[in-house]
Amino acid sequence: MKYTIFGCITKYGVEQIKPFVESIERSGFKGDKVMLVYEITQDTIDYLKSKGWILFGSELQQHIILQRFRDVYSLLENYETDVVIWCDVKDIVFQNDPSEWLNKNMKKDILSFAESVKFKDEEWAKVNAGTTFPMEWNWLQHEEIYCAGTIVAKKEALRGLFLSIYRWSLQTNNPQQLADQAAYNILIHLHQFKDKVQFVKQQEGFASQLHLKYNFKTPELCTEKFANVDEEGWVTNDKGELYSIVHQYDRNENLKQIIESRYK
């Protein structure tokens, strides 16, 4: 099974992406590392190439949050891989080789990773999803949020999903809101995708989403326990297992400093 980590950046410098890049290098991951890049400096290009990244450049014609789905759909048509590990860059680090967890636990074509709260209980989600897709909100509000910044999928399944996210995001009731995460969450519950999706809880140990741990004022509304963070900034589930992916670590300034210093 060939795994590929896939990211996307614009206008980021070396220091902004170093924790992401260095953590993957230390994780032991042996697959390809691909970055879709827009408007970055030559220093950043040279740094990524020196770390073994394959780069694809593109010109921004829309907001990056939207256009990246279109561009990845097109790029993957001729890129050979079995499974794509799609993730944000600026606020993610890897604590171990993600392919080891996936080899043991990946059962379906698309893996969606929980944020551990329902739409109706998260203020940003109520505005973002509730105003962009009001018809679907009637049922979506009762569903758990799954993160569009960490997705694992077989290549063709991801292409179909990303094309759908892109098209849905162009046709919302509130163009002032970027609707990628709302569209993603609607799609994974629709008939054409739902049977292909493996809904993964945080406590299963692959991806931790930390923004609610540090910012959510009513944790009793969450659907499961938050991840554990020790004094050295390592993140584990309740079994003491290191998460492969730590997302949104920058929501806590102390943790951000610990992690950034680890990968200098």
XYZ file of N, CA and C in Angstrom:
792
model
N 0.854 -1.200 0.000
C 0.000 0.000 0.000
C 0.885 1.243 0.000
N 0.687 2.095 -1.001
C 1.466 3.333 -1.077
C 0.667 4.480 -0.470
N 1.235 5.094 0.554
C 0.623 6.240 1.207
C 1.329 7.519 0.767
N 0.560 8.588 0.619
C 1.106 9.897 0.285
C 0.508 10.948 1.216
N 1.388 11.686 1.907
C 0.936 12.845 2.680
C 0.812 14.018 1.725
N -0.310 14.702 1.799
C -0.608 15.777 0.848
C -1.004 17.037 1.612
N -0.278 18.138 1.345
C -0.605 19.419 1.950
C -0.714 20.516 0.906
N -1.084 21.708 1.362
C -1.289 22.837 0.466
C -0.960 24.121 1.220
N -0.144 24.990 0.617
C 0.230 26.234 1.288
C 0.257 27.403 0.310
N 0.068 28.592 0.857
C 0.291 29.828 0.115
C 0.893 30.869 1.047
N 1.931 31.538 0.593
C 2.559 32.656 1.296
C 3.145 32.264 2.659
N 3.373 30.994 2.885
C 4.024 30.572 4.123
C 5.537 30.574 3.929
N 6.252 30.972 4.978
C 7.702 30.880 4.976
C 8.159 29.604 5.644
N 9.466 29.404 5.674
C 10.045 28.179 6.222
C 9.643 27.984 7.683
N 9.737 29.030 8.486
C 9.460 28.878 9.916
C 8.022 28.466 10.185
N 7.107 28.889 9.332
C 5.693 28.552 9.543
C 5.385 27.089 9.263
N 6.159 26.469 8.373
C 5.882 25.075 8.018
C 6.874 24.095 8.635
N 7.879 24.599 9.328
C 8.936 23.722 9.851
C 8.414 22.663 10.815
N 7.542 22.982 11.786
C 7.056 21.905 12.661
C 6.378 20.779 11.884
N 5.576 21.125 10.889
C 4.905 20.129 10.058
C 5.926 19.265 9.312
N 6.846 19.914 8.615
C 7.805 19.199 7.778
C 8.763 18.355 8.617
N 9.324 18.950 9.667
C 10.305 18.240 10.486
C 9.661 17.086 11.251
N 8.420 17.268 11.699
C 7.766 16.185 12.445
C 7.525 14.970 11.555
N 7.180 15.200 10.298
C 6.994 14.081 9.367
C 8.322 13.380 9.123
N 9.387 14.157 8.981
C 10.708 13.565 8.745
C 11.134 12.676 9.919
N 10.819 13.098 11.141
C 11.202 12.331 12.330
C 10.264 11.164 12.611
N 9.088 11.168 11.971
C 8.069 10.157 12.281
C 8.409 8.772 11.755
N 9.297 8.710 10.767
C 9.617 7.439 10.131
C 8.752 7.131 8.923
N 7.910 8.069 8.518
C 7.041 7.868 7.353
C 7.894 7.672 6.100
N 7.571 6.614 5.314
C 8.382 6.267 4.145
C 7.694 6.589 2.810
N 6.475 7.055 2.857
C 5.755 7.316 1.612
C 6.133 8.644 0.980
N 5.436 8.996 -0.094
C 5.657 10.275 -0.764
C 5.113 11.417 0.085
N 5.692 12.595 -0.137
C 5.238 13.826 0.514
C 5.044 14.859 -0.582
N 3.804 15.297 -0.758
C 3.453 16.188 -1.865
C 2.884 17.491 -1.303
N 3.342 18.613 -1.855
C 2.811 19.914 -1.442
C 2.350 20.685 -2.677
N 1.093 21.112 -2.639
C 0.560 22.024 -3.642
C 0.848 23.437 -3.156
N 1.538 24.236 -3.964
C 2.023 25.529 -3.479
C 1.527 26.667 -4.370
N 1.217 27.789 -3.689
C 0.805 29.011 -4.361
C 1.605 30.165 -3.740
N 2.232 30.942 -4.544
C 2.847 32.199 -4.117
C 3.759 32.021 -2.898
N 4.747 31.136 -3.023
C 5.708 30.974 -1.938
C 7.099 31.382 -2.431
N 7.973 31.682 -1.494
C 9.303 32.175 -1.827
C 10.213 31.030 -2.264
N 11.305 31.412 -2.920
C 12.276 30.411 -3.357
C 12.907 29.707 -2.162
N 13.092 30.418 -1.055
C 13.634 29.788 0.156
C 12.742 28.643 0.621
N 11.439 28.863 0.580
C 10.502 27.826 1.008
C 10.522 26.652 0.034
N 10.595 26.953 -1.247
C 10.703 25.894 -2.261
C 11.955 25.062 -2.029
N 13.085 25.728 -1.822
C 14.358 25.026 -1.617
C 14.317 24.174 -0.356
N 13.711 24.715 0.695
C 13.615 23.968 1.956
C 12.797 22.698 1.767
N 11.636 22.797 1.147
C 10.791 21.625 0.949
C 11.480 20.577 0.082
N 12.131 21.013 -0.974
C 12.837 20.067 -1.837
C 13.974 19.380 -1.090
N 14.642 20.113 -0.220
C 15.741 19.524 0.541
C 15.256 18.451 1.513
N 13.969 18.513 1.846
C 13.375 17.532 2.758
C 12.620 16.432 2.007
N 12.784 16.393 0.689
C 12.212 15.311 -0.097
C 10.777 15.490 -0.536
N 10.287 16.732 -0.503
C 8.905 16.979 -0.914
C 8.814 17.139 -2.430
N 7.734 16.611 -2.987
C 7.394 16.810 -4.397
C 6.451 18.006 -4.461
N 6.805 18.999 -5.270
C 6.030 20.237 -5.305
C 5.262 20.377 -6.622
N 4.053 20.861 -6.504
C 3.243 21.223 -7.660
C 2.763 22.654 -7.454
N 3.088 23.522 -8.396
C 2.700 24.920 -8.287
C 1.431 25.220 -9.066
N 0.677 26.167 -8.562
C -0.538 26.590 -9.243
C -0.771 28.074 -8.971
N -1.621 28.685 -9.768
C -1.944 30.108 -9.621
C -3.304 30.250 -8.948
N -3.342 31.085 -7.931
C -4.603 31.274 -7.216
C -5.590 32.080 -8.050
N -6.771 31.516 -8.241
C -7.857 32.187 -8.936
C -9.067 32.386 -8.029
N -9.082 31.654 -6.923
C -10.151 31.733 -5.923
C -9.489 31.694 -4.551
N -10.292 31.760 -3.494
C -9.728 31.600 -2.154
C -9.093 30.217 -2.058
N -7.915 30.153 -1.444
C -7.186 28.890 -1.371
C -8.000 27.789 -0.702
N -8.807 28.153 0.303
C -9.609 27.155 1.012
C -10.547 26.430 0.062
N -11.002 27.146 -0.970
C -11.894 26.556 -1.959
C -11.117 25.930 -3.113
N -10.195 26.693 -3.689
C -9.515 26.238 -4.905
C -8.698 24.979 -4.682
N -8.155 24.773 -3.485
C -7.311 23.599 -3.235
C -8.048 22.301 -3.538
N -9.350 22.250 -3.284
C -10.091 21.019 -3.547
C -10.175 20.748 -5.052
N -10.392 21.793 -5.814
C -10.416 21.642 -7.272
C -9.063 21.202 -7.800
N -8.009 21.833 -7.309
C -6.672 21.554 -7.823
C -6.172 20.164 -7.434
N -6.485 19.740 -6.217
C -6.077 18.396 -5.802
C -6.830 17.348 -6.612
N -8.097 17.581 -6.870
C -8.864 16.671 -7.724
C -8.170 16.489 -9.077
N -7.744 17.585 -9.682
C -7.100 17.507 -10.992
C -5.713 16.873 -10.906
N -4.959 17.264 -9.903
C -3.592 16.775 -9.766
C -3.541 15.267 -9.565
N -4.456 14.752 -8.765
C -4.432 13.328 -8.439
C -4.800 12.433 -9.618
N -5.383 13.017 -10.657
C -5.773 12.194 -11.805
C -4.585 11.417 -12.359
N -3.418 12.056 -12.379
C -2.233 11.435 -12.967
C -1.136 11.160 -11.946
N -1.508 11.170 -10.671
C -0.515 10.899 -9.638
C -0.763 9.504 -9.071
N 0.278 8.682 -9.030
C 0.120 7.298 -8.614
C 0.301 7.148 -7.106
N -0.767 6.792 -6.443
C -0.727 6.446 -5.032
C -1.971 5.641 -4.713
N -1.940 4.931 -3.602
C -3.117 4.180 -3.177
C -3.974 4.996 -2.218
N -3.332 5.603 -1.206
C -4.037 6.303 -0.146
C -3.416 7.679 0.059
N -4.266 8.692 0.199
C -3.820 10.061 0.453
C -4.133 10.422 1.902
N -3.120 10.963 2.583
C -3.290 11.524 3.922
C -3.318 13.037 3.739
N -4.518 13.583 3.717
C -4.717 15.006 3.445
C -4.766 15.769 4.758
N -3.977 16.818 4.868
C -3.996 17.547 6.139
C -3.580 19.005 5.949
N -4.091 19.833 6.870
C -3.611 21.200 6.971
C -2.117 21.179 7.289
N -1.473 22.331 7.143
C -0.019 22.389 7.312
C 0.388 23.228 8.517
N -0.160 24.421 8.645
C 0.358 25.377 9.630
C 0.139 24.941 11.064
N -0.877 24.149 11.340
C -1.199 23.815 12.729
C -1.260 22.309 12.976
N -0.448 21.538 12.226
C -0.402 20.083 12.394
C 1.032 19.628 12.576
N 1.210 18.659 13.487
C 2.464 17.906 13.572
C 2.124 16.423 13.641
N 3.095 15.604 13.237
C 2.980 14.150 13.306
C 3.840 13.648 14.459
N 3.267 12.747 15.255
C 4.015 12.200 16.383
C 4.588 10.812 16.092
N 4.067 10.150 15.070
C 4.599 8.852 14.646
C 4.189 8.611 13.201
N 4.599 7.486 12.673
C 4.330 7.128 11.282
C 2.838 6.806 11.123
N 2.079 7.616 10.391
C 0.626 7.384 10.274
C 0.276 6.093 9.551
N 1.161 5.608 8.704
C 0.853 4.396 7.946
C 0.712 3.180 8.860
N 1.366 3.197 10.026
C 1.252 2.053 10.933
C -0.172 1.931 11.478
N -0.759 3.038 11.910
C -2.141 3.015 12.384
C -3.082 2.649 11.248
N -2.859 3.211 10.078
C -3.749 2.963 8.949
C -3.688 1.510 8.493
N -2.513 0.911 8.508
C -2.400 -0.500 8.123
C -3.248 -1.391 9.019
N -3.383 -1.029 10.272
C -4.141 -1.835 11.229
C -5.629 -1.507 11.248
N -5.963 -0.258 10.943
C -7.318 0.203 11.253
C -8.152 0.712 10.092
N -7.564 0.963 8.932
C -8.326 1.494 7.810
C -9.189 0.390 7.205
N -10.511 0.548 7.301
C -11.446 -0.471 6.824
C -12.260 -0.024 5.618
N -12.399 1.294 5.405
C -13.229 1.800 4.317
C -12.429 2.769 3.446
N -13.066 3.261 2.376
C -12.360 4.088 1.397
C -12.038 5.484 1.913
N -12.865 6.019 2.816
C -12.683 7.380 3.341
C -12.703 7.315 4.862
N -11.718 7.939 5.494
C -11.692 8.051 6.947
C -11.937 9.501 7.336
N -12.976 9.721 8.129
C -13.313 11.055 8.623
C -13.054 11.092 10.124
N -12.465 12.206 10.592
C -11.980 12.270 11.965
C -12.773 13.280 12.784
N -13.295 12.808 13.916
C -14.241 13.570 14.712
C -13.595 14.745 15.427
N -14.390 15.817 15.579
C -14.018 16.925 16.446
C -14.685 16.795 17.816
N -15.550 15.803 17.964
C -16.129 15.408 19.265
C -17.143 16.406 19.818
N -17.846 17.070 18.941
C -18.953 17.928 19.357
C -19.959 17.982 18.204
N -21.230 18.160 18.538
C -22.257 18.260 17.503
C -22.354 19.692 16.984
N -22.824 19.812 15.757
C -22.925 21.134 15.125
C -23.727 22.118 15.974
N -24.833 21.687 16.521
C -25.718 22.597 17.246
C -25.092 23.123 18.533
N -24.003 22.478 18.984
C -23.378 22.870 20.248
C -22.104 23.687 20.061
N -21.767 24.038 18.830
C -20.533 24.791 18.567
C -20.907 26.086 17.843
N -20.563 27.218 18.440
C -21.062 28.512 17.948
C -20.614 28.802 16.520
N -19.334 28.595 16.212
C -18.862 28.873 14.849
C -19.582 27.983 13.844
N -19.759 26.724 14.184
C -20.405 25.789 13.262
C -21.858 26.175 13.004
N -22.527 26.700 14.017
C -23.926 27.106 13.838
C -24.043 28.217 12.802
N -23.109 29.148 12.834
C -23.119 30.230 11.844
C -22.659 29.719 10.487
N -21.530 29.009 10.484
C -20.938 28.574 9.227
C -21.838 27.610 8.465
N -22.225 26.522 9.090
C -23.046 25.523 8.402
C -24.516 25.926 8.352
N -24.989 26.554 9.427
C -26.404 26.907 9.480
C -26.815 27.952 8.468
N -25.901 28.875 8.134
C -26.251 29.923 7.165
C -25.890 29.557 5.733
N -24.926 28.654 5.547
C -24.545 28.285 4.180
C -25.459 27.218 3.598
N -25.909 26.297 4.439
C -26.781 25.215 3.965
C -27.986 25.073 4.905
N -28.892 26.048 4.895
C -30.009 26.040 5.851
C -30.956 24.861 5.674
N -31.130 24.370 4.462
C -32.031 23.230 4.268
C -31.457 21.974 4.936
N -30.179 21.730 4.733
C -29.535 20.561 5.329
C -29.335 20.720 6.834
N -29.319 21.976 7.310
C -29.109 22.230 8.731
C -30.152 21.544 9.608
N -31.324 21.319 9.078
C -32.387 20.683 9.855
C -31.922 19.352 10.459
N -31.123 18.592 9.701
C -30.599 17.326 10.233
C -29.122 17.418 10.614
N -28.371 18.267 9.909
C -26.933 18.346 10.163
C -26.632 18.818 11.583
N -27.475 19.683 12.122
C -27.208 20.229 13.457
C -27.113 19.145 14.527
N -27.707 18.007 14.283
C -27.703 16.926 15.269
C -26.543 15.944 15.055
N -25.741 16.205 14.033
C -24.612 15.313 13.732
C -23.323 15.842 14.360
N -22.396 14.925 14.558
C -21.077 15.291 15.058
C -20.270 15.941 13.943
N -19.419 16.900 14.302
C -18.569 17.575 13.326
C -17.356 16.706 13.012
N -17.056 16.588 11.725
C -15.835 15.916 11.274
C -14.962 16.936 10.551
N -13.663 16.836 10.782
C -12.726 17.894 10.396
C -12.288 17.785 8.941
N -12.431 18.878 8.191
C -11.985 18.909 6.788
C -10.483 19.119 6.670
N -9.809 19.362 7.781
C -8.362 19.575 7.762
C -7.547 18.321 7.968
N -8.215 17.199 8.236
C -7.536 15.902 8.336
C -8.467 14.843 7.748
N -8.126 14.364 6.569
C -8.921 13.350 5.876
C -7.958 12.320 5.295
N -8.299 11.051 5.414
C -7.537 9.983 4.758
C -8.483 9.250 3.824
N -8.017 8.976 2.599
C -8.893 8.280 1.659
C -8.094 7.624 0.546
N -8.681 6.576 -0.013
C -8.131 6.020 -1.245
C -8.234 7.077 -2.342
N -7.302 7.019 -3.274
C -7.146 8.129 -4.219
C -8.431 8.498 -4.949
N -9.082 7.552 -5.573
C -10.258 7.895 -6.377
C -11.430 8.319 -5.499
N -11.526 7.751 -4.316
C -12.577 8.193 -3.391
C -12.358 9.640 -2.985
N -11.091 9.998 -2.748
C -10.788 11.382 -2.376
C -11.067 12.332 -3.525
N -10.749 11.931 -4.740
C -11.009 12.790 -5.893
C -12.504 13.089 -6.012
N -13.317 12.071 -5.902
C -14.758 12.285 -5.982
C -15.278 13.158 -4.863
N -14.762 12.940 -3.655
C -15.178 13.743 -2.511
C -14.758 15.193 -2.685
N -13.525 15.428 -3.106
C -13.021 16.798 -3.240
C -13.730 17.561 -4.342
N -14.037 16.903 -5.440
C -14.784 17.579 -6.496
C -16.165 17.992 -5.981
N -16.786 17.126 -5.207
C -18.102 17.443 -4.655
C -18.021 18.577 -3.639
N -16.995 18.572 -2.782
C -16.818 19.673 -1.836
C -16.670 20.989 -2.584
N -15.865 20.982 -3.627
C -15.641 22.196 -4.410
C -16.955 22.705 -5.006
N -17.709 21.842 -5.641
C -18.951 22.265 -6.299
C -19.998 22.712 -5.275
N -20.131 22.004 -4.186
C -21.091 22.401 -3.158
C -20.710 23.750 -2.559
N -19.421 23.985 -2.390
C -18.968 25.231 -1.768
C -19.217 26.446 -2.647
N -19.423 26.233 -3.936
C -19.726 27.329 -4.852
C -21.193 27.738 -4.816
N -22.031 26.906 -4.204
C -23.475 27.120 -4.283
C -24.075 27.118 -2.881
N -23.798 28.164 -2.130
C -24.303 28.233 -0.757
C -25.259 29.412 -0.606
N -25.948 29.449 0.510
C -26.864 30.549 0.800
C -26.172 31.745 1.442
N -24.885 31.591 1.779
C -24.141 32.679 2.410
C -22.724 32.711 1.867
N -22.496 33.426 0.753
C -21.166 33.473 0.147
C -20.101 34.111 1.035
N -20.491 34.766 2.104
C -19.515 35.379 3.009
C -18.805 34.333 3.879
N -19.353 33.144 3.935
C -18.762 32.066 4.724
C -18.070 31.061 3.811
N -16.833 30.672 4.174
C -16.175 29.578 3.471
C -16.814 28.276 3.926
N -17.345 27.520 2.979
C -18.262 26.437 3.327
C -17.669 25.048 3.143
N -16.352 24.927 3.051
C -15.771 23.613 2.762
C -16.077 22.582 3.841
N -15.939 22.966 5.117
C -16.185 21.991 6.175
C -17.667 21.641 6.266
N -18.531 22.616 6.089
C -19.962 22.327 6.093
C -20.331 21.390 4.940
N -19.819 21.691 3.744
C -20.100 20.840 2.593
C -19.583 19.426 2.821
N -18.367 19.317 3.336
C -17.769 18.014 3.618
C -18.641 17.192 4.558
N -19.130 17.814 5.610
C -19.927 17.087 6.585
C -21.284 16.674 6.034
N -21.849 17.478 5.169
C -23.090 17.066 4.512
C -22.832 15.864 3.604
N -21.788 15.960 2.803
C -21.510 14.926 1.806
C -21.250 13.565 2.433
N -20.500 13.518 3.526
C -20.165 12.213 4.105
C -21.367 11.529 4.743
N -22.482 12.258 4.868
C -23.706 11.645 5.381
C -24.720 11.345 4.276
N -24.408 11.721 3.041
C -25.321 11.428 1.941
C -25.094 10.011 1.421
N -26.116 9.470 0.784
C -26.122 8.066 0.385
C -24.905 7.686 -0.457
N -24.504 8.554 -1.399
C -23.446 8.188 -2.329
C -22.066 8.102 -1.668
N -21.922 8.682 -0.464
C -20.639 8.616 0.236
C -20.717 7.836 1.545
N -21.838 7.852 2.223
C -21.889 7.405 3.618
C -21.373 5.987 3.815
N -21.721 5.066 2.918
C -21.299 3.674 3.080
C -19.795 3.493 2.862
N -19.161 4.505 2.280
C -17.714 4.431 2.043
C -16.898 5.066 3.171
N -17.600 5.670 4.143
C -16.920 6.468 5.165
C -16.774 5.689 6.465
N -15.569 5.723 7.007
C -15.278 5.207 8.340
C -15.193 6.408 9.275
N -16.152 6.512 10.183
C -16.205 7.652 11.099
C -15.341 7.337 12.321
N -14.248 8.086 12.485
C -13.221 7.757 13.480
C -13.285 8.742 14.640
N -13.455 8.207 15.850
C -13.463 9.022 17.056
C -12.038 9.449 17.420
N -11.929 10.561 18.157
C -10.603 10.998 18.586
C -9.914 9.953 19.458
N -10.658 9.314 20.356
C -10.044 8.366 21.276
C -9.529 7.102 20.591
N -9.823 6.930 19.292
C -9.251 5.799 18.558
C -7.768 6.003 18.271
N -7.287 7.251 18.407
C -5.849 7.459 18.460
C -5.141 7.884 17.196
N -5.874 8.262 16.133
C -5.164 8.691 14.927
C -4.986 10.202 14.875
N -6.074 10.951 14.998
C -6.007 12.412 14.862
C -6.666 13.083 16.059
N -5.929 13.948 16.707
C -6.486 14.753 17.800
C -6.753 16.161 17.284
N -7.922 16.686 17.609
C -8.318 18.049 17.241
C -8.377 18.849 18.543
N -7.450 19.777 18.733
C -7.263 20.362 20.056
C -8.000 21.675 20.308
N -8.635 22.253 19.293
C -9.191 23.593 19.508
C -10.282 23.589 20.567
N -11.089 22.533 20.619
C -12.143 22.494 21.629
C -11.577 22.246 23.026
N -10.502 21.495 23.111
C -9.878 21.240 24.420
C -9.504 22.552 25.095
N -9.044 23.517 24.291
C -8.554 24.758 24.865
C -9.557 25.910 24.795
N -10.555 25.796 23.935
C -11.436 26.949 23.723
C -12.912 26.700 23.997
N -13.305 25.457 24.161
C -14.737 25.155 24.304
C -15.156 25.369 25.758
N -16.175 26.181 25.953
C -16.562 26.579 27.317
C -17.556 25.614 27.969
N -18.089 24.665 27.207
C -19.051 23.717 27.775
C -18.645 22.277 27.408
N -17.552 21.791 27.980
C -17.050 20.459 27.614
C -18.036 19.331 27.892
N -19.009 19.566 28.772
C -19.999 18.530 29.048
C -20.847 18.211 27.812
N -20.834 19.082 26.811
C -21.582 18.838 25.577
C -20.803 17.991 24.574
N -19.533 17.735 24.846
C -18.722 16.966 23.909
C -19.117 15.487 23.932
N -18.859 14.815 22.832
C -19.296 13.429 22.665
C -18.288 12.418 23.180
N -17.100 12.845 23.542
C -16.074 11.966 24.101
C -15.036 12.815 24.825
N -14.143 12.161 25.543
C -13.111 12.877 26.277
C -12.087 13.486 25.329
N -11.538 14.615 25.729
C -10.477 15.239 24.942
C -9.170 14.454 25.073
N -8.253 14.748 24.178
C -6.920 14.154 24.250
C -6.177 14.649 25.489
N -5.168 13.895 25.886
C -4.310 14.267 27.007
C -3.022 14.876 26.477
N -2.556 15.938 27.119
C -1.319 16.606 26.725
C -0.395 16.645 27.939
N 0.822 16.074 27.816
C 1.724 16.074 28.966
C 2.597 17.329 28.985
N 3.477 17.433 29.967
C 4.285 18.637 30.153
C 5.272 18.861 29.020
N 5.622 17.809 28.300
C 6.555 17.927 27.178
C 5.848 18.113 25.845
N 4.512 18.239 25.897
C 3.758 18.519 24.682
C 3.398 17.306 23.854
N 3.531 16.099 24.405
C 3.113 14.899 23.678
C 1.628 14.648 23.940
N 0.912 14.229 22.917
C -0.543 14.123 22.975
C -0.954 12.657 22.844
N -1.743 12.175 23.809
C -2.145 10.774 23.845
C -3.643 10.649 24.081
N -4.161 9.456 23.764
C -5.538 9.138 24.130
C -5.548 8.526 25.528
N -6.706 8.069 25.973
C -6.821 7.549 27.339
C -6.110 6.215 27.537
N -5.727 5.554 26.439
C -4.933 4.323 26.544
C -3.438 4.611 26.628
N -3.084 5.900 26.569
C -1.671 6.262 26.597
C -0.986 6.155 25.251
N -1.769 5.999 24.173
C -1.205 5.871 22.823
C -0.992 7.248 22.207
N 0.165 7.458 21.618
C 0.432 8.709 20.918
C -0.456 8.813 19.685
N -1.079 9.969 19.508
C -1.782 10.237 18.257
C -0.769 10.359 17.117
N -1.139 9.855 15.948
C -0.290 10.064 14.774
C -0.269 11.539 14.387
N -1.443 12.181 14.421
C -1.586 13.581 14.016
C -2.094 14.404 15.186
N -1.429 15.522 15.424
C -1.908 16.516 16.393
C -2.290 17.766 15.607
N -3.554 18.121 15.660
C -4.085 19.239 14.886
C -4.518 20.354 15.831
N -4.244 21.579 15.438
C -4.686 22.791 16.164
C -3.931 22.982 17.485
N -2.687 22.524 17.515
C -1.868 22.716 18.710
C -1.612 24.187 19.000
N -1.736 25.034 17.983
C -1.453 26.461 18.166
C -2.587 27.201 18.876
N -3.648 26.495 19.248
C -4.735 27.140 20.000
C -4.345 27.412 21.453
N -3.248 26.810 21.898
C -2.731 27.043 23.236
C -1.302 27.552 23.124
N -1.056 28.759 23.619
C 0.242 29.399 23.391
C 1.391 28.613 24.012
N 1.186 28.041 25.188
C 2.255 27.276 25.827
C 2.595 26.023 25.018
N 1.563 25.299 24.587
C 1.792 24.107 23.772
C 2.444 24.480 22.443
N 2.013 25.564 21.852
C 2.595 26.035 20.598
C 4.098 26.272 20.749
N 4.497 26.909 21.815
C 5.915 27.177 22.045
C 6.703 25.891 22.262
N 6.132 24.955 23.002
C 6.799 23.667 23.246
C 7.025 22.919 21.937
N 5.987 22.841 21.113
C 6.085 22.078 19.866
C 7.012 22.775 18.875
N 6.897 24.085 18.759
C 7.780 24.797 17.826
C 9.240 24.667 18.225
N 9.524 24.676 19.520
C 10.912 24.533 19.968
C 11.426 23.120 19.706
N 10.542 22.124 19.729
C 10.933 20.742 19.463
C 11.448 20.562 18.047
N 10.906 21.328 17.125
C 11.229 21.127 15.711
C 12.055 22.249 15.094
N 12.733 23.011 15.908
C 13.608 24.059 15.366
C 14.819 23.452 14.683
